[in-house]
C-alpha atoms as a printed R data frame, in Angstrom:
    type eleno elety resid chain resno       x      y        z
1   ATOM     1    CA   UNK     A     1  27.222 43.028 -172.895
2   ATOM     2    CA   UNK     A     2  26.328 42.916 -169.219
3   ATOM     3    CA   UNK     A     3  24.094 40.074 -167.912
4   ATOM     4    CA   UNK     A     4  20.710 40.968 -166.435
5   ATOM     5    CA   UNK     A     5  18.003 39.071 -164.559
6   ATOM     6    CA   UNK     A     6  14.343 38.948 -165.625
7   ATOM     7    CA   UNK     A     7  13.230 39.423 -162.021
8   ATOM     8    CA   UNK     A     8  14.651 42.949 -162.076
9   ATOM     9    CA   UNK     A     9  14.852 43.806 -165.782
10  ATOM    10    CA   UNK     A    10  12.163 42.855 -168.298
11  ATOM    11    CA   UNK     A    11  12.759 42.899 -172.058
12  ATOM    12    CA   UNK     A    12  10.581 44.521 -174.709
13  ATOM    13    CA   UNK     A    13  10.869 43.044 -178.197
14  ATOM    14    CA   UNK     A    14  10.319 45.871 -180.671
15  ATOM    15    CA   UNK     A    15   8.558 45.584 -184.064
16  ATOM    16    CA   UNK     A    16  12.015 45.635 -185.730
17  ATOM    17    CA   UNK     A    17  13.009 42.611 -183.560
18  ATOM    18    CA   UNK     A    18  15.419 44.641 -181.399
19  ATOM    19    CA   UNK     A    19  15.389 43.993 -177.637
20  ATOM    20    CA   UNK     A    20  15.126 46.806 -175.084
21  ATOM    21    CA   UNK     A    21  15.889 46.012 -171.418
22  ATOM    22    CA   UNK     A    22  13.497 47.772 -169.011
23  ATOM    23    CA   UNK     A    23  14.206 47.978 -165.249
24  ATOM    24    CA   UNK     A    24  11.327 46.756 -163.086
25  ATOM    25    CA   UNK     A    25  10.044 49.627 -160.934
26  ATOM    26    CA   UNK     A    26   6.879 50.295 -158.929
27  ATOM    27    CA   UNK     A    27   5.436 52.131 -161.949
28  ATOM    28    CA   UNK     A    28   6.601 49.739 -164.659
29  ATOM    29    CA   UNK     A    29   3.169 49.155 -166.228
30  ATOM    30    CA   UNK     A    30   2.513 52.869 -166.749
31  ATOM    31    CA   UNK     A    31   6.084 53.360 -168.002
32  ATOM    32    CA   UNK     A    32   5.806 50.495 -170.483
33  ATOM    33    CA   UNK     A    33   2.604 51.882 -172.000
34  ATOM    34    CA   UNK     A    34   4.048 55.397 -172.205
35  ATOM    35    CA   UNK     A    35   7.495 54.464 -173.558
36  ATOM    36    CA   UNK     A    36   6.297 51.801 -175.978
37  ATOM    37    CA   UNK     A    37   3.156 53.302 -177.563
38  ATOM    38    CA   UNK     A    38   0.726 51.144 -175.531
39  ATOM    39    CA   UNK     A    39   2.694 48.093 -176.721
40  ATOM    40    CA   UNK     A    40   1.541 48.309 -180.318
41  ATOM    41    CA   UNK     A    41   3.393 45.534 -182.177
42  ATOM    42    CA   UNK     A    42   5.585 44.691 -179.173
43  ATOM    43    CA   UNK     A    43   6.191 41.633 -176.990
44  ATOM    44    CA   UNK     A    44   7.050 41.672 -173.281
45  ATOM    45    CA   UNK     A    45   9.426 39.026 -171.907
46  ATOM    46    CA   UNK     A    46   9.055 38.890 -168.126
47  ATOM    47    CA   UNK     A    47   9.420 36.656 -165.105
48  ATOM    48    CA   UNK     A    48   7.149 36.526 -162.060
49  ATOM    49    CA   UNK     A    49   7.210 34.647 -158.781
50  ATOM    50    CA   UNK     A    50   4.064 33.903 -156.789
51  ATOM    51    CA   UNK     A    51   2.912 31.433 -154.141
52  ATOM    52    CA   UNK     A    52  -0.867 31.846 -154.194
53  ATOM    53    CA   UNK     A    53  -3.694 31.948 -156.711
54  ATOM    54    CA   UNK     A    54  -3.848 35.026 -158.921
55  ATOM    55    CA   UNK     A    55  -6.544 37.480 -157.889
56  ATOM    56    CA   UNK     A    56  -7.244 38.522 -161.494
57  ATOM    57    CA   UNK     A    57  -8.087 37.086 -164.882
58  ATOM    58    CA   UNK     A    58  -6.167 38.490 -167.840
59  ATOM    59    CA   UNK     A    59  -6.597 38.459 -171.600
60  ATOM    60    CA   UNK     A    60  -4.310 39.436 -174.488
61  ATOM    61    CA   UNK     A    61  -6.259 40.426 -177.624
62  ATOM    62    CA   UNK     A    62  -3.181 40.982 -179.828
63  ATOM    63    CA   UNK     A    63  -1.712 37.482 -179.876
64  ATOM    64    CA   UNK     A    64  -0.953 34.209 -178.139
65  ATOM    65    CA   UNK     A    65   0.964 34.280 -174.842
66  ATOM    66    CA   UNK     A    66   3.590 31.667 -173.960
67  ATOM    67    CA   UNK     A    67   3.938 30.824 -170.255
68  ATOM    68    CA   UNK     A    68   6.811 28.571 -169.158
69  ATOM    69    CA   UNK     A    69   7.256 27.081 -165.693
70  ATOM    70    CA   UNK     A    70  10.714 27.712 -164.227
71  ATOM    71    CA   UNK     A    71  10.078 26.305 -160.742
72  ATOM    72    CA   UNK     A    72   7.190 25.187 -158.538
73  ATOM    73    CA   UNK     A    73   3.901 24.179 -160.126
74  ATOM    74    CA   UNK     A    74   0.790 25.956 -161.378
75  ATOM    75    CA   UNK     A    75  -2.575 25.263 -162.941
76  ATOM    76    CA   UNK     A    76  -3.693 27.603 -165.689
77  ATOM    77    CA   UNK     A    77  -7.469 27.961 -165.865
78  ATOM    78    CA   UNK     A    78  -9.199 29.188 -169.013
79  ATOM    79    CA   UNK     A    79 -12.545 30.953 -168.661
80  ATOM    80    CA   UNK     A    80 -15.628 29.539 -170.247
81  ATOM    81    CA   UNK     A    81 -14.787 25.892 -170.648
82  ATOM    82    CA   UNK     A    82 -13.361 24.717 -167.391
83  ATOM    83    CA   UNK     A    83 -10.168 23.738 -169.241
84  ATOM    84    CA   UNK     A    84  -7.079 23.617 -167.007
85  ATOM    85    CA   UNK     A    85  -3.436 23.205 -168.058
86  ATOM    86    CA   UNK     A    86  -1.228 21.700 -165.337
87  ATOM    87    CA   UNK     A    87   2.407 22.828 -165.329
88  ATOM    88    CA   UNK     A    88   4.319 20.515 -162.990
89  ATOM    89    CA   UNK     A    89   7.813 20.183 -164.451
90  ATOM    90    CA   UNK     A    90  10.337 22.984 -165.059
91  ATOM    91    CA   UNK     A    91  10.386 23.714 -168.763
92  ATOM    92    CA   UNK     A    92   6.743 22.761 -169.316
93  ATOM    93    CA   UNK     A    93   4.716 25.517 -170.933
94  ATOM    94    CA   UNK     A    94   1.294 26.461 -172.192
95  ATOM    95    CA   UNK     A    95   0.278 28.617 -175.134
96  ATOM    96    CA   UNK     A    96  -2.631 30.836 -174.115
97  ATOM    97    CA   UNK     A    97  -4.614 31.558 -177.286
98  ATOM    98    CA   UNK     A    98  -5.203 35.141 -178.339
99  ATOM    99    CA   UNK     A    99  -8.286 36.630 -176.664
100 ATOM   100    CA   UNK     A   100  -8.593 33.891 -174.008
101 ATOM   101    CA   UNK     A   101  -9.258 34.940 -170.417
102 ATOM   102    CA   UNK     A   102  -6.967 33.021 -168.049
103 ATOM   103    CA   UNK     A   103  -5.793 32.887 -164.451
104 ATOM   104    CA   UNK     A   104  -3.342 30.752 -162.485
105 ATOM   105    CA   UNK     A   105  -3.544 28.723 -159.296
106 ATOM   106    CA   UNK     A   106  -0.760 27.537 -157.006
107 ATOM   107    CA   UNK     A   107  -0.031 27.006 -153.325
108 ATOM   108    CA   UNK     A   108   3.753 26.633 -153.553
109 ATOM   109    CA   UNK     A   109   6.517 29.094 -154.458
110 ATOM   110    CA   UNK     A   110   6.360 29.257 -158.248
111 ATOM   111    CA   UNK     A   111   8.354 31.178 -160.868
112 ATOM   112    CA   UNK     A   112   7.266 31.529 -164.485
113 ATOM   113    CA   UNK     A   113   8.544 33.080 -167.708
114 ATOM   114    CA   UNK     A   114   5.989 35.030 -169.764
115 ATOM   115    CA   UNK     A   115   6.233 36.017 -173.433
116 ATOM   116    CA   UNK     A   116   3.294 38.349 -173.860
117 ATOM   117    CA   UNK     A   117   1.870 40.370 -176.746
118 ATOM   118    CA   UNK     A   118   1.071 43.311 -174.493
119 ATOM   119    CA   UNK     A   119  -1.067 45.568 -176.673
120 ATOM   120    CA   UNK     A   120  -4.594 45.838 -175.288
121 ATOM   121    CA   UNK     A   121  -4.056 43.501 -172.325
122 ATOM   122    CA   UNK     A   122  -7.104 43.454 -170.061
123 ATOM   123    CA   UNK     A   123  -7.564 42.383 -166.441
124 ATOM   124    CA   UNK     A   124 -10.599 41.704 -164.278
125 ATOM   125    CA   UNK     A   125 -11.031 40.492 -160.702
126 ATOM   126    CA   UNK     A   126 -11.530 36.817 -159.970
127 ATOM   127    CA   UNK     A   127 -15.117 36.460 -158.749
């Protein structure tokens, strides 16, 4: 087994619980949908770095998403109730309930781990 890094290689957990490494490319989102049947019954394990507020809301209708802070800090905002989850310590995480629109805010370099039920994920611009 050769080590990989989530910044350059995501992992897709298949319905049979096998793990498939997927190199991150400029067209990864289209490739993931095509190669993995629009993510039916699959989970994406990924890592993202950002240093500014997200410019979109997202929602996952197929299941809860787990978001874990690796470094930095972020506030997760949930649409419709003004609820905010503050992630300030590495290892802290939030479970985003199935079907809940959410976005993130930060002003410092931040890295997070995402465990996402990808089927049917939707995005919309932050107003």
